[in-house]
Every structure is written in C-alpha cells, then in structure tokens.
mmCIF file of C-alpha atoms and ligand atoms in Angstrom:
data_model
loop_
_atom_site.group_PDB
_atom_site.id
_atom_site.type_symbol
_atom_site.label_atom_id
_atom_site.label_comp_id
_atom_site.label_asym_id
_atom_site.label_seq_id
_atom_site.Cartn_x
_atom_site.Cartn_y
_atom_site.Cartn_z
ATOM 1 C CA UNK X 1 175.448 39.472 -15.569
ATOM 2 C CA UNK X 2 172.435 37.115 -15.733
ATOM 3 C CA UNK X 3 172.923 33.527 -15.144
ATOM 4 C CA UNK X 4 172.144 31.531 -18.281
ATOM 5 C CA UNK X 5 169.274 29.943 -16.706
ATOM 6 C CA UNK X 6 167.682 33.121 -16.784
ATOM 7 C CA UNK X 7 168.079 34.132 -19.887
ATOM 8 C CA UNK X 8 166.904 30.632 -21.585
ATOM 9 C CA UNK X 9 164.236 31.011 -19.296
ATOM 10 C CA UNK X 10 162.181 34.038 -18.458
ATOM 11 C CA UNK X 11 164.450 36.948 -19.983
ATOM 12 C CA UNK X 12 162.665 39.364 -21.791
ATOM 13 C CA UNK X 13 159.516 38.261 -21.355
ATOM 14 C CA UNK X 14 156.641 39.969 -18.776
ATOM 15 C CA UNK X 15 154.698 37.876 -18.227
ATOM 16 C CA UNK X 16 151.991 40.125 -16.606
ATOM 17 C CA UNK X 17 151.784 42.245 -19.999
ATOM 18 C CA UNK X 18 150.016 38.479 -21.434
ATOM 19 C CA UNK X 19 147.653 37.186 -18.820
ATOM 20 C CA UNK X 20 150.837 35.672 -17.050
ATOM 21 C CA UNK X 21 150.795 32.494 -20.431
ATOM 22 C CA UNK X 22 153.987 30.629 -19.727
ATOM 23 C CA UNK X 23 154.512 30.506 -23.109
ATOM 24 C CA UNK X 24 154.993 33.584 -24.712
ATOM 25 C CA UNK X 25 152.520 34.388 -27.423
ATOM 26 C CA UNK X 26 153.269 34.863 -31.258
ATOM 27 C CA UNK X 27 152.455 38.550 -32.539
ATOM 28 C CA UNK X 28 151.619 37.757 -35.786
ATOM 29 C CA UNK X 29 150.822 41.409 -36.465
ATOM 30 C CA UNK X 30 152.701 43.522 -39.386
ATOM 31 C CA UNK X 31 151.664 46.930 -38.047
ATOM 32 C CA UNK X 32 151.318 48.216 -34.837
ATOM 33 C CA UNK X 33 148.413 50.473 -34.102
ATOM 34 C CA UNK X 34 148.339 54.476 -32.293
ATOM 35 C CA UNK X 35 145.212 55.989 -30.619
ATOM 36 C CA UNK X 36 146.948 59.742 -30.446
ATOM 37 C CA UNK X 37 148.942 61.749 -32.123
ATOM 38 C CA UNK X 38 151.951 62.342 -29.916
ATOM 39 C CA UNK X 39 152.819 58.379 -29.680
ATOM 40 C CA UNK X 40 152.571 57.355 -32.827
ATOM 41 C CA UNK X 41 155.414 60.899 -33.476
ATOM 42 C CA UNK X 42 157.437 59.341 -30.748
ATOM 43 C CA UNK X 43 157.471 55.987 -32.358
ATOM 44 C CA UNK X 44 158.172 57.250 -35.326
ATOM 45 C CA UNK X 45 161.071 59.583 -34.289
ATOM 46 C CA UNK X 46 162.637 56.352 -32.727
ATOM 47 C CA UNK X 47 161.505 53.318 -34.734
ATOM 48 C CA UNK X 48 164.721 51.469 -33.140
ATOM 49 C CA UNK X 49 163.280 51.843 -29.644
ATOM 50 C CA UNK X 50 159.070 51.174 -30.735
ATOM 51 C CA UNK X 51 156.848 49.951 -32.000
ATOM 52 C CA UNK X 52 155.608 51.214 -36.056
ATOM 53 C CA UNK X 53 156.900 47.860 -38.630
ATOM 54 C CA UNK X 54 157.422 43.919 -37.965
ATOM 55 C CA UNK X 55 160.411 44.528 -40.899
ATOM 56 C CA UNK X 56 161.983 47.317 -37.628
ATOM 57 C CA UNK X 57 160.276 45.646 -34.084
ATOM 58 C CA UNK X 58 158.314 43.147 -33.801
ATOM 59 C CA UNK X 59 157.413 41.902 -29.790
ATOM 60 C CA UNK X 60 157.295 38.228 -30.450
ATOM 61 C CA UNK X 61 161.418 38.883 -32.325
ATOM 62 C CA UNK X 62 162.546 41.051 -30.045
ATOM 63 C CA UNK X 63 162.735 39.370 -27.079
ATOM 64 C CA UNK X 64 164.511 36.684 -29.152
ATOM 65 C CA UNK X 65 167.226 39.472 -29.465
ATOM 66 C CA UNK X 66 167.117 40.351 -25.647
ATOM 67 C CA UNK X 67 167.679 36.494 -25.251
ATOM 68 C CA UNK X 68 170.858 36.478 -27.910
ATOM 69 C CA UNK X 69 172.630 39.632 -26.807
ATOM 70 C CA UNK X 70 172.016 39.019 -22.707
ATOM 71 C CA UNK X 71 173.888 34.691 -24.643
ATOM 72 C CA UNK X 72 176.969 36.601 -25.857
ATOM 73 C CA UNK X 73 177.221 39.828 -23.271
ATOM 74 C CA UNK X 74 176.418 42.376 -25.901
ATOM 75 C CA UNK X 75 174.361 45.499 -25.518
ATOM 76 C CA UNK X 76 171.627 45.066 -28.463
ATOM 77 C CA UNK X 77 171.780 42.578 -31.021
ATOM 78 C CA UNK X 78 169.582 41.790 -34.594
ATOM 79 C CA UNK X 79 167.730 38.934 -35.348
ATOM 80 C CA UNK X 80 167.855 37.879 -39.154
ATOM 81 C CA UNK X 81 165.916 35.133 -41.884
ATOM 82 C CA UNK X 82 169.716 33.634 -42.363
ATOM 83 C CA UNK X 83 173.441 33.688 -40.903
ATOM 84 C CA UNK X 84 173.633 34.815 -43.968
ATOM 85 C CA UNK X 85 171.841 37.665 -43.923
ATOM 86 C CA UNK X 86 173.772 38.634 -40.752
ATOM 87 C CA UNK X 87 176.781 38.495 -42.086
ATOM 88 C CA UNK X 88 176.226 40.834 -44.971
ATOM 89 C CA UNK X 89 174.024 43.161 -43.438
ATOM 90 C CA UNK X 90 177.024 43.064 -40.586
ATOM 91 C CA UNK X 91 180.704 43.545 -43.114
ATOM 92 C CA UNK X 92 178.074 45.869 -45.602
ATOM 93 C CA UNK X 93 177.246 48.029 -42.287
ATOM 94 C CA UNK X 94 180.947 48.853 -42.177
ATOM 95 C CA UNK X 95 182.538 49.536 -45.468
ATOM 96 C CA UNK X 96 182.482 51.689 -48.497
ATOM 97 C CA UNK X 97 183.828 51.987 -51.354
ATOM 98 C CA UNK X 98 187.596 51.860 -51.744
ATOM 99 C CA UNK X 99 187.422 49.982 -47.834
ATOM 100 C CA UNK X 100 189.269 46.647 -47.268
ATOM 101 C CA UNK X 101 188.622 43.526 -45.209
ATOM 102 C CA UNK X 102 190.970 41.497 -43.714
ATOM 103 C CA UNK X 103 189.465 38.579 -43.369
ATOM 104 C CA UNK X 104 190.048 34.357 -42.857
ATOM 105 C CA UNK X 105 191.044 31.930 -45.003
ATOM 106 C CA UNK X 106 188.432 29.717 -45.326
ATOM 107 C CA UNK X 107 185.627 31.866 -43.945
ATOM 108 C CA UNK X 108 181.833 30.148 -44.563
ATOM 109 C CA UNK X 109 181.690 29.911 -48.469
ATOM 110 C CA UNK X 110 179.066 32.268 -49.223
ATOM 111 C CA UNK X 111 180.808 34.883 -46.982
ATOM 112 C CA UNK X 112 183.720 33.817 -49.153
ATOM 113 C CA UNK X 113 181.686 34.492 -52.429
ATOM 114 C CA UNK X 114 180.302 38.303 -50.678
ATOM 115 C CA UNK X 115 183.707 38.863 -50.470
ATOM 116 C CA UNK X 116 185.474 37.831 -53.602
ATOM 117 C CA UNK X 117 182.541 38.960 -55.944
ATOM 118 C CA UNK X 118 179.812 40.482 -54.406
ATOM 119 C CA UNK X 119 181.788 43.734 -52.685
ATOM 120 C CA UNK X 120 184.299 44.613 -54.813
ATOM 121 C CA UNK X 121 181.679 45.375 -58.123
ATOM 122 C CA UNK X 122 180.884 48.158 -55.305
ATOM 123 C CA UNK X 123 185.120 48.548 -54.977
ATOM 124 C CA UNK X 124 185.392 47.066 -52.028
ATOM 125 C CA UNK X 125 188.643 44.508 -51.625
ATOM 126 C CA UNK X 126 189.503 41.874 -49.161
ATOM 127 C CA UNK X 127 193.018 39.738 -48.558
ATOM 128 C CA UNK X 128 192.794 36.686 -46.866
ATOM 129 C CA UNK X 129 195.004 35.644 -44.337
ATOM 130 C CA UNK X 130 195.762 32.487 -42.049
ATOM 131 C CA UNK X 131 194.812 33.564 -39.218
ATOM 132 C CA UNK X 132 196.273 30.860 -37.455
ATOM 133 C CA UNK X 133 199.002 33.388 -37.742
ATOM 134 C CA UNK X 134 198.071 37.010 -35.208
ATOM 135 C CA UNK X 135 201.108 38.765 -37.591
ATOM 136 C CA UNK X 136 199.385 37.438 -40.489
ATOM 137 C CA UNK X 137 196.757 39.260 -39.674
ATOM 138 C CA UNK X 138 198.539 42.050 -38.382
ATOM 139 C CA UNK X 139 200.973 42.322 -41.999
ATOM 140 C CA UNK X 140 197.362 42.559 -43.591
ATOM 141 C CA UNK X 141 196.154 45.756 -42.714
ATOM 142 C CA UNK X 142 196.155 48.801 -44.957
ATOM 143 C CA UNK X 143 195.493 52.743 -44.492
ATOM 144 C CA UNK X 144 192.035 51.211 -45.921
ATOM 145 C CA UNK X 145 190.956 48.275 -43.678
ATOM 146 C CA UNK X 146 187.773 48.412 -42.410
ATOM 147 C CA UNK X 147 186.845 45.321 -41.312
ATOM 148 C CA UNK X 148 188.714 42.539 -38.994
ATOM 149 C CA UNK X 149 186.808 39.633 -40.453
ATOM 150 C CA UNK X 150 187.839 36.775 -38.104
ATOM 151 C CA UNK X 151 185.836 32.772 -38.057
ATOM 152 C CA UNK X 152 187.610 30.597 -35.206
ATOM 153 C CA UNK X 153 186.970 27.625 -34.628
ATOM 154 C CA UNK X 154 185.544 27.664 -38.894
ATOM 155 C CA UNK X 155 183.376 24.850 -40.079
ATOM 156 C CA UNK X 156 185.739 21.994 -41.889
ATOM 157 C CA UNK X 157 189.616 22.269 -40.621
ATOM 158 C CA UNK X 158 188.441 24.051 -37.546
ATOM 159 C CA UNK X 159 191.264 26.281 -37.253
ATOM 160 C CA UNK X 160 191.215 29.058 -34.730
ATOM 161 C CA UNK X 161 192.597 32.961 -33.685
ATOM 162 C CA UNK X 162 193.436 34.640 -30.960
ATOM 163 C CA UNK X 163 190.220 36.700 -30.332
ATOM 164 C CA UNK X 164 192.071 38.469 -27.450
ATOM 165 C CA UNK X 165 195.682 39.721 -29.722
ATOM 166 C CA UNK X 166 193.180 39.848 -32.658
ATOM 167 C CA UNK X 167 190.854 42.419 -30.938
ATOM 168 C CA UNK X 168 193.930 44.443 -29.785
ATOM 169 C CA UNK X 169 194.898 44.235 -33.665
ATOM 170 C CA UNK X 170 191.680 45.844 -34.542
ATOM 171 C CA UNK X 171 191.164 48.352 -31.686
ATOM 172 C CA UNK X 172 195.587 49.057 -33.013
ATOM 173 C CA UNK X 173 194.112 50.114 -36.140
ATOM 174 C CA UNK X 174 190.416 51.153 -36.036
ATOM 175 C CA UNK X 175 188.603 48.354 -37.607
ATOM 176 C CA UNK X 176 185.546 46.739 -36.798
ATOM 177 C CA UNK X 177 186.600 43.245 -35.289
ATOM 178 C CA UNK X 178 183.125 40.546 -36.223
ATOM 179 C CA UNK X 179 183.008 36.550 -35.907
ATOM 180 C CA UNK X 180 181.858 34.275 -36.941
ATOM 181 C CA UNK X 181 181.035 32.016 -33.541
ATOM 182 C CA UNK X 182 177.716 29.628 -35.420
ATOM 183 C CA UNK X 183 180.525 26.272 -34.738
ATOM 184 C CA UNK X 184 181.336 27.071 -30.209
ATOM 185 C CA UNK X 185 177.443 28.466 -29.621
ATOM 186 C CA UNK X 186 177.589 31.337 -27.155
ATOM 187 C CA UNK X 187 177.654 28.308 -24.197
ATOM 188 C CA UNK X 188 180.343 27.681 -25.436
ATOM 189 C CA UNK X 189 182.653 31.073 -26.829
ATOM 190 C CA UNK X 190 182.132 34.335 -25.955
ATOM 191 C CA UNK X 191 184.145 36.245 -28.656
ATOM 192 C CA UNK X 192 182.291 40.297 -27.346
ATOM 193 C CA UNK X 193 183.760 39.104 -22.938
ATOM 194 C CA UNK X 194 187.523 38.815 -25.766
ATOM 195 C CA UNK X 195 187.139 42.856 -26.596
ATOM 196 C CA UNK X 196 185.247 41.882 -30.437
ATOM 197 C CA UNK X 197 182.509 44.590 -31.889
ATOM 198 C CA UNK X 198 180.501 42.631 -33.975
ATOM 199 C CA UNK X 199 179.594 38.723 -33.370
ATOM 200 C CA UNK X 200 177.344 37.299 -35.335
ATOM 201 C CA UNK X 201 175.567 33.381 -35.947
ATOM 202 C CA UNK X 202 174.506 31.107 -38.082
ATOM 203 C CA UNK X 203 170.853 30.388 -35.371
ATOM 204 C CA UNK X 204 170.029 27.778 -38.137
ATOM 205 C CA UNK X 205 172.552 25.431 -36.134
ATOM 206 C CA UNK X 206 172.834 25.771 -32.699
ATOM 207 C CA UNK X 207 170.569 28.267 -31.065
ATOM 208 C CA UNK X 208 167.420 26.728 -33.130
ATOM 209 C CA UNK X 209 169.321 22.983 -33.056
ATOM 210 C CA UNK X 210 165.548 21.681 -34.736
ATOM 211 C CA UNK X 211 166.430 21.846 -38.737
ATOM 212 C CA UNK X 212 163.253 23.810 -39.234
ATOM 213 C CA UNK X 213 164.157 27.795 -39.207
ATOM 214 C CA UNK X 214 166.979 29.413 -41.197
ATOM 215 C CA UNK X 215 167.500 32.743 -39.204
ATOM 216 C CA UNK X 216 170.779 34.608 -38.248
ATOM 217 C CA UNK X 217 172.147 36.768 -35.393
ATOM 218 C CA UNK X 218 174.394 39.594 -35.066
ATOM 219 C CA UNK X 219 175.284 41.105 -31.947
ATOM 220 C CA UNK X 220 177.192 44.455 -30.377
ATOM 221 C CA UNK X 221 176.843 47.184 -29.033
ATOM 222 C CA UNK X 222 173.501 49.665 -28.562
ATOM 223 C CA UNK X 223 175.809 51.723 -31.378
ATOM 224 C CA UNK X 224 176.312 49.614 -34.168
ATOM 225 C CA UNK X 225 173.649 47.509 -33.733
ATOM 226 C CA UNK X 226 171.525 50.597 -34.253
ATOM 227 C CA UNK X 227 173.477 51.697 -36.638
ATOM 228 C CA UNK X 228 172.366 48.785 -38.940
ATOM 229 C CA UNK X 229 169.194 48.834 -37.957
ATOM 230 C CA UNK X 230 168.902 51.999 -39.591
ATOM 231 C CA UNK X 231 170.887 50.868 -42.432
ATOM 232 C CA UNK X 232 171.346 47.363 -44.471
ATOM 233 C CA UNK X 233 168.120 46.254 -42.076
ATOM 234 C CA UNK X 234 165.896 48.697 -42.694
ATOM 235 C CA UNK X 235 166.958 49.136 -46.650
ATOM 236 C CA UNK X 236 167.538 45.636 -47.616
ATOM 237 C CA UNK X 237 164.762 44.107 -45.113
ATOM 238 C CA UNK X 238 166.566 40.384 -43.588
ATOM 239 C CA UNK X 239 164.328 40.508 -41.163
ATOM 240 C CA UNK X 240 162.045 37.252 -39.752
ATOM 241 C CA UNK X 241 158.734 36.401 -38.785
ATOM 242 C CA UNK X 242 157.343 36.158 -35.457
ATOM 243 C CA UNK X 243 156.674 32.476 -36.354
ATOM 244 C CA UNK X 244 159.810 31.123 -36.853
ATOM 245 C CA UNK X 245 161.555 33.805 -34.175
ATOM 246 C CA UNK X 246 158.417 32.010 -31.610
ATOM 247 C CA UNK X 247 160.546 28.233 -32.823
ATOM 248 C CA UNK X 248 163.701 29.651 -32.493
ATOM 249 C CA UNK X 249 163.130 31.187 -28.964
ATOM 250 C CA UNK X 250 161.408 27.457 -27.848
ATOM 251 C CA UNK X 251 164.750 25.621 -29.900
ATOM 252 C CA UNK X 252 166.288 28.046 -26.843
ATOM 253 C CA UNK X 253 164.770 26.982 -24.307
ATOM 254 C CA UNK X 254 167.160 23.656 -24.856
ATOM 255 C CA UNK X 255 170.870 25.305 -25.799
ATOM 256 C CA UNK X 256 172.178 24.165 -22.816
ATOM 257 C CA UNK X 257 171.528 20.871 -22.350
ATOM 258 C CA UNK X 258 171.853 19.559 -26.200
ATOM 259 C CA UNK X 259 175.225 21.403 -26.789
ATOM 260 C CA UNK X 260 176.589 19.736 -23.461
ATOM 261 C CA UNK X 261 175.047 16.500 -25.124
ATOM 262 C CA UNK X 262 177.075 17.582 -28.532
ATOM 263 C CA UNK X 263 180.069 18.550 -27.060
ATOM 264 C CA UNK X 264 180.198 14.702 -24.846
ATOM 265 C CA UNK X 265 179.669 12.491 -27.374
ATOM 266 C CA UNK X 266 181.110 13.881 -30.448
ATOM 267 C CA UNK X 267 184.680 13.504 -28.244
ATOM 268 C CA UNK X 268 183.670 10.592 -27.035
ATOM 269 C CA UNK X 269 183.154 9.313 -30.986
ATOM 270 C CA UNK X 270 185.920 11.356 -31.989
ATOM 271 C CA UNK X 271 188.971 10.019 -29.371
ATOM 272 C CA UNK X 272 187.593 6.499 -30.213
ATOM 273 C CA UNK X 273 187.584 7.225 -34.174
ATOM 274 C CA UNK X 274 190.896 8.408 -33.895
ATOM 275 C CA UNK X 275 191.857 4.966 -31.845
ATOM 276 C CA UNK X 276 189.774 3.657 -35.064
ATOM 277 C CA UNK X 277 193.102 1.410 -37.137
ATOM 278 C CA UNK X 278 191.176 2.592 -39.810
ATOM 279 C CA UNK X 279 191.343 6.317 -39.783
ATOM 280 C CA UNK X 280 194.119 8.696 -41.022
ATOM 281 C CA UNK X 281 193.680 11.601 -38.705
ATOM 282 C CA UNK X 282 190.517 13.358 -36.694
ATOM 283 C CA UNK X 283 190.290 17.313 -36.563
ATOM 284 C CA UNK X 284 188.894 17.877 -33.914
ATOM 285 C CA UNK X 285 189.570 21.209 -31.834
ATOM 286 C CA UNK X 286 190.069 19.704 -28.400
ATOM 287 C CA UNK X 287 191.727 16.466 -29.113
ATOM 288 C CA UNK X 288 194.996 16.284 -27.588
ATOM 289 C CA UNK X 289 196.614 16.137 -31.319
ATOM 290 C CA UNK X 290 195.227 18.750 -32.350
ATOM 291 C CA UNK X 291 197.325 21.100 -33.553
ATOM 292 C CA UNK X 292 196.159 24.651 -31.910
ATOM 293 C CA UNK X 293 194.834 22.930 -28.735
ATOM 294 C CA UNK X 294 196.022 25.456 -26.291
ATOM 295 C CA UNK X 295 194.764 27.998 -27.514
ATOM 296 C CA UNK X 296 190.915 26.893 -28.409
ATOM 297 C CA UNK X 297 190.780 25.431 -24.929
ATOM 298 C CA UNK X 298 191.873 28.843 -23.756
ATOM 299 C CA UNK X 299 189.633 30.396 -25.008
ATOM 300 C CA UNK X 300 186.838 28.219 -25.548
ATOM 301 C CA UNK X 301 184.333 25.463 -22.778
ATOM 302 C CA UNK X 302 183.574 23.060 -25.856
ATOM 303 C CA UNK X 303 182.570 22.828 -28.601
ATOM 304 C CA UNK X 304 180.015 21.122 -29.823
ATOM 305 C CA UNK X 305 179.543 17.823 -32.483
ATOM 306 C CA UNK X 306 180.569 19.038 -34.995
ATOM 307 C CA UNK X 307 184.651 17.321 -35.739
ATOM 308 C CA UNK X 308 186.306 16.207 -39.641
ATOM 309 C CA UNK X 309 187.843 12.586 -40.326
ATOM 310 C CA UNK X 310 190.074 11.319 -42.432
ATOM 311 C CA UNK X 311 189.739 7.205 -42.957
ATOM 312 C CA UNK X 312 192.698 4.828 -44.816
ATOM 313 C CA UNK X 313 191.140 4.535 -48.062
ATOM 314 C CA UNK X 314 192.567 3.379 -50.856
ATOM 315 C CA UNK X 315 189.571 4.235 -53.179
ATOM 316 C CA UNK X 316 187.195 6.855 -53.576
ATOM 317 C CA UNK X 317 185.162 3.368 -54.409
ATOM 318 C CA UNK X 318 185.898 2.277 -51.537
ATOM 319 C CA UNK X 319 184.924 5.857 -49.536
ATOM 320 C CA UNK X 320 181.577 5.029 -51.218
ATOM 321 C CA UNK X 321 180.933 2.383 -49.823
ATOM 322 C CA UNK X 322 181.849 3.570 -46.425
ATOM 323 C CA UNK X 323 178.935 6.595 -46.767
ATOM 324 C CA UNK X 324 176.064 3.704 -48.448
ATOM 325 C CA UNK X 325 177.485 1.654 -45.151
ATOM 326 C CA UNK X 326 176.268 4.519 -42.539
ATOM 327 C CA UNK X 327 173.646 5.894 -44.630
ATOM 328 C CA UNK X 328 172.301 2.756 -44.644
ATOM 329 C CA UNK X 329 172.960 2.417 -40.829
ATOM 330 C CA UNK X 330 170.005 4.703 -40.447
ATOM 331 C CA UNK X 331 172.446 6.583 -37.559
ATOM 332 C CA UNK X 332 173.549 9.023 -39.541
ATOM 333 C CA UNK X 333 171.760 11.251 -42.373
ATOM 334 C CA UNK X 334 173.891 12.829 -45.022
ATOM 335 C CA UNK X 335 172.929 16.380 -46.005
ATOM 336 C CA UNK X 336 174.379 19.797 -45.384
ATOM 337 C CA UNK X 337 173.931 22.240 -43.061
ATOM 338 C CA UNK X 338 174.160 20.981 -38.907
ATOM 339 C CA UNK X 339 173.028 22.002 -35.047
ATOM 340 C CA UNK X 340 170.177 20.215 -34.906
ATOM 341 C CA UNK X 341 168.577 17.198 -32.714
ATOM 342 C CA UNK X 342 170.468 14.909 -35.803
ATOM 343 C CA UNK X 343 173.848 13.741 -36.092
ATOM 344 C CA UNK X 344 174.837 13.432 -40.293
ATOM 345 C CA UNK X 345 177.738 13.365 -41.779
ATOM 346 C CA UNK X 346 178.919 14.952 -44.581
ATOM 347 C CA UNK X 347 182.021 12.387 -46.976
ATOM 348 C CA UNK X 348 183.867 14.583 -49.451
ATOM 349 C CA UNK X 349 183.637 12.621 -51.899
ATOM 350 C CA UNK X 350 179.425 13.775 -52.132
ATOM 351 C CA UNK X 351 181.866 16.589 -53.822
ATOM 352 C CA UNK X 352 183.754 14.457 -57.014
ATOM 353 C CA UNK X 353 181.671 14.521 -59.711
ATOM 354 C CA UNK X 354 179.430 17.230 -59.633
ATOM 355 C CA UNK X 355 177.867 18.018 -63.326
ATOM 356 C CA UNK X 356 178.902 21.177 -64.495
ATOM 357 C CA UNK X 357 181.736 21.919 -61.151
ATOM 358 C CA UNK X 358 185.209 21.135 -60.413
ATOM 359 C CA UNK X 359 186.145 18.045 -58.595
ATOM 360 C CA UNK X 360 186.007 18.830 -54.339
ATOM 361 C CA UNK X 361 189.861 20.152 -53.642
ATOM 362 C CA UNK X 362 189.487 18.995 -50.357
ATOM 363 C CA UNK X 363 190.623 14.722 -49.858
ATOM 364 C CA UNK X 364 187.996 11.994 -50.544
ATOM 365 C CA UNK X 365 189.093 9.940 -47.333
ATOM 366 C CA UNK X 366 187.568 12.994 -45.836
ATOM 367 C CA UNK X 367 184.123 13.327 -43.822
ATOM 368 C CA UNK X 368 182.751 15.811 -41.630
ATOM 369 C CA UNK X 369 180.527 14.725 -38.952
ATOM 370 C CA UNK X 370 178.296 16.295 -37.098
ATOM 371 C CA UNK X 371 177.221 14.554 -33.418
ATOM 372 C CA UNK X 372 173.587 15.335 -32.959
ATOM 373 C CA UNK X 373 171.581 14.256 -29.700
ATOM 374 C CA UNK X 374 171.122 10.375 -30.461
ATOM 375 C CA UNK X 375 173.008 8.151 -28.272
ATOM 376 C CA UNK X 376 176.795 7.805 -28.965
ATOM 377 C CA UNK X 377 176.805 4.843 -28.896
ATOM 378 C CA UNK X 378 175.187 3.785 -30.693
ATOM 379 C CA UNK X 379 175.916 5.869 -33.478
ATOM 380 C CA UNK X 380 179.157 4.072 -32.716
ATOM 381 C CA UNK X 381 178.141 1.026 -34.108
ATOM 382 C CA UNK X 382 176.601 2.554 -37.095
ATOM 383 C CA UNK X 383 180.380 4.081 -37.054
ATOM 384 C CA UNK X 384 181.849 0.343 -36.804
ATOM 385 C CA UNK X 385 180.086 -1.159 -38.518
ATOM 386 C CA UNK X 386 181.020 0.901 -42.068
ATOM 387 C CA UNK X 387 183.857 0.905 -41.302
ATOM 388 C CA UNK X 388 184.084 -2.632 -42.470
ATOM 389 C CA UNK X 389 183.616 -1.503 -45.700
ATOM 390 C CA UNK X 390 187.551 -0.320 -45.565
ATOM 391 C CA UNK X 391 190.240 -3.347 -45.881
HETATM 392 C C1 LIG G 1 175.232 27.653 -42.070
HETATM 393 C C2 LIG G 1 176.651 28.480 -42.028
HETATM 394 C C3 LIG G 1 175.601 30.499 -42.333
HETATM 395 C C4 LIG G 1 175.798 30.441 -43.174
HETATM 396 O O1 LIG G 1 174.497 30.407 -42.149
HETATM 397 P P1 LIG G 1 172.830 30.523 -42.986
HETATM 398 O O2 LIG G 1 171.653 30.159 -41.805
HETATM 399 O O3 LIG G 1 172.761 29.231 -43.926
HETATM 400 O O4 LIG G 1 172.612 31.725 -44.406
HETATM 401 C C5 LIG G 1 177.354 30.849 -41.751
HETATM 402 N N1 LIG G 1 178.297 30.384 -41.177
HETATM 403 C C6 LIG G 1 178.699 29.041 -41.183
HETATM 404 C C7 LIG G 1 179.975 28.680 -40.329
HETATM 405 C C8 LIG G 1 177.572 28.274 -41.016
HETATM 406 O O5 LIG G 1 177.831 27.109 -40.666
#
C-alpha cells in the first residue's frame, strides 16, 4: 500500500520518460504509431494493456487511472467523461435483459433516471430500499438480482449504509456491489477495503475540486474493470480528453489538503448553525445529533464540506429573503454541484415555482450548504447576516 503523499505526488509519473519534467506532459494524441508488425499485433491483441487509440488508453489518462485506483485501494480504475457516465457504464456492465437491481432510496437523480426510466427499456428492473436497514436490503434480493447499488452517505439526507454488512450480503448472493463514493471521497472512506466490488465517483466534485472539469471514475478489480473497458467503455466511448485528465491530475495534488480544510470548516459551521435559535435542524453525518452518527464515524474518517440545514422560517418569502441576503454577502453562490474551491448554497425554495415542473417534495425551509476553502469565520459572517431575515 502506497503512502497517500506518494500517490498524489509521484505514483504513475515515470519522469525519466519525459526529460525529468516534474509536471507530466499532456499526450494530446488520438493515435499511437508502430514501426514493426510484431509490436502492432501485440498492441492490438491486448488493447487494455497497450497504447493503440485514445478511446481506449492514453498515457495522461492512464496516469490518472493509476492514482485513483491507488486512492481507493483497488487493482484498476477507469476514468470517464462524467460521473453519470461512470455510473451507467458500471451498472450496465453487470446486467442483461431480465435482470434486477437493488438500489438504496433516493440515489443521485440521474442514477435514479437510469434505473427507473432507461434500463427498463432493456428489461432490467430495480427495487429501491431504505439502505439504513441491512435487513431491508437483504429482503429485496430476488433470484434474478445481479447488482446491489449503494450511495453512502447520499448528498441530501446523508443516509448511510453499513458497507461491510452490505458487501457480505452481496457476496453471499453472488451480486456485484457498487457504491457512489462521491460524498466522502477516498480521503475519508475507502469502500473497496470493506469488500465493495466497484467504487464510483463523480470526480467533478472533490477529485478535480476546481469546478472546471466534468469527470467520473470507476475503481475495482482488474477482472471487472477490464470487462467494462472491453464492453461499455470501448463501445459507448465515455472517455475524458487528455487535457481534462491533466487538470484532474493537478487537482489531485491538493486533494488531501482540500478535503481536510472543507471537513474542518463544515463541521465548525454546522455546529455554530445547530446552536442558532433560527435553525431547526442540521443534517451532517458527523454531528452528535445525526441518527446514524455511530456508523458514520465507524466507516468514515471525515465528511467533507456538504451538509443540510432546516431553518426556522415561517414563510417561503422569508426563505427567499434569507437566500438573497446570503448571496448578496458575496460569501456563497447559488449553484448545483459542489466539491470545488467555492462555497455554495442550494435552497429548496429554488425548486418551487419552476415553470412546467412540480414543486420540490422537500420542505422550502431546507438549504444544502457546501463549504469550500474560504475562511470559515468570514463565511459565518454571511450566514449570520442572512439569518437576520428570519424572525
Ligand atoms: C454530481 C454527482 C453525480 C454525477 O456526476 P457528474 O460528474 O455530474 O456526471 C453522481 N453522484 C453524485 C453523488 C453526485 O453528486
């Protein structure tokens, strides 16, 4: 097992191959040429292990694959053009017509779309279960179940699953277990070490961390990753460009620093908010008040920057005034996504009154906060100011 500092700063970087440059070159080439028939034949025979064409392998992308596999403690990894592409490739690699998936309630919205609206076209069905109950997960397994899909914690209510128990259930029933590990990042949670087969990330969030690339990764055994490579990856083509891969490699240099900074600041602000009279509830998996805090502390060594707050607002208009005051403080921006350098606020009230859409099923008192890399005291000033709008 490599030291985290070695992985982020050196692993996969064979500097003697490129003049000793400390920052690796971007191999911006779609194609790789051969001078001898024997070499070409060998490359063609095992595209997974050679450089033939960038839809399969590219040296810059390969460097990134090696680093994320090491971060999750798996043999191999693939890097995709988005987290959703990685999720779709991973699930589709394990199912065929007539198969069944068990998935935890309320996964990422486009994962839910894949399972409820896209895959049924090909005869693949899904049962959603309350993942907080290992017994409910086991009870949902059918003879045709092939996949157990987890998201722990999820990115809204932060419900957790007992990963070691889920891995054992999946193994006992011959299922492939997979998890969306975007929330915790490999810095704070490494599900493969608890027996989960495939670990997936929206690398758009923490792995890249600078809000300038959309990227996904799948980590797992060489057998499973090579299968995905030869089928979904080469056929559907969800690859990342070498230049985007280089940006993610740069983002990884500071992964550990960024995650610890966000984690400390978010816990601090979550505690300050919890103590405020205008706050009804704070949902953060590492707060003492969180229903699954014991499990969260057992399988995660930190939580990063994302948590949710229910404010004691009496009207939607009050929440709208709170939102605008917070945004006008120039300390938070309103946006989807998270995991970058900048702090964000996503108020549920934004999902009320959208033309042609039903109102959000979530209460308008809720705001999801993402705490980035700024000074937490400076961020608190913005929150305190906005809280004055609630009476
Ligand atoms: C953003 C996100 C995704 C989707 O990733 P993209 O890179 O946007 O395709 C999947 N899961 C979670 C938990 C996310 O936050």
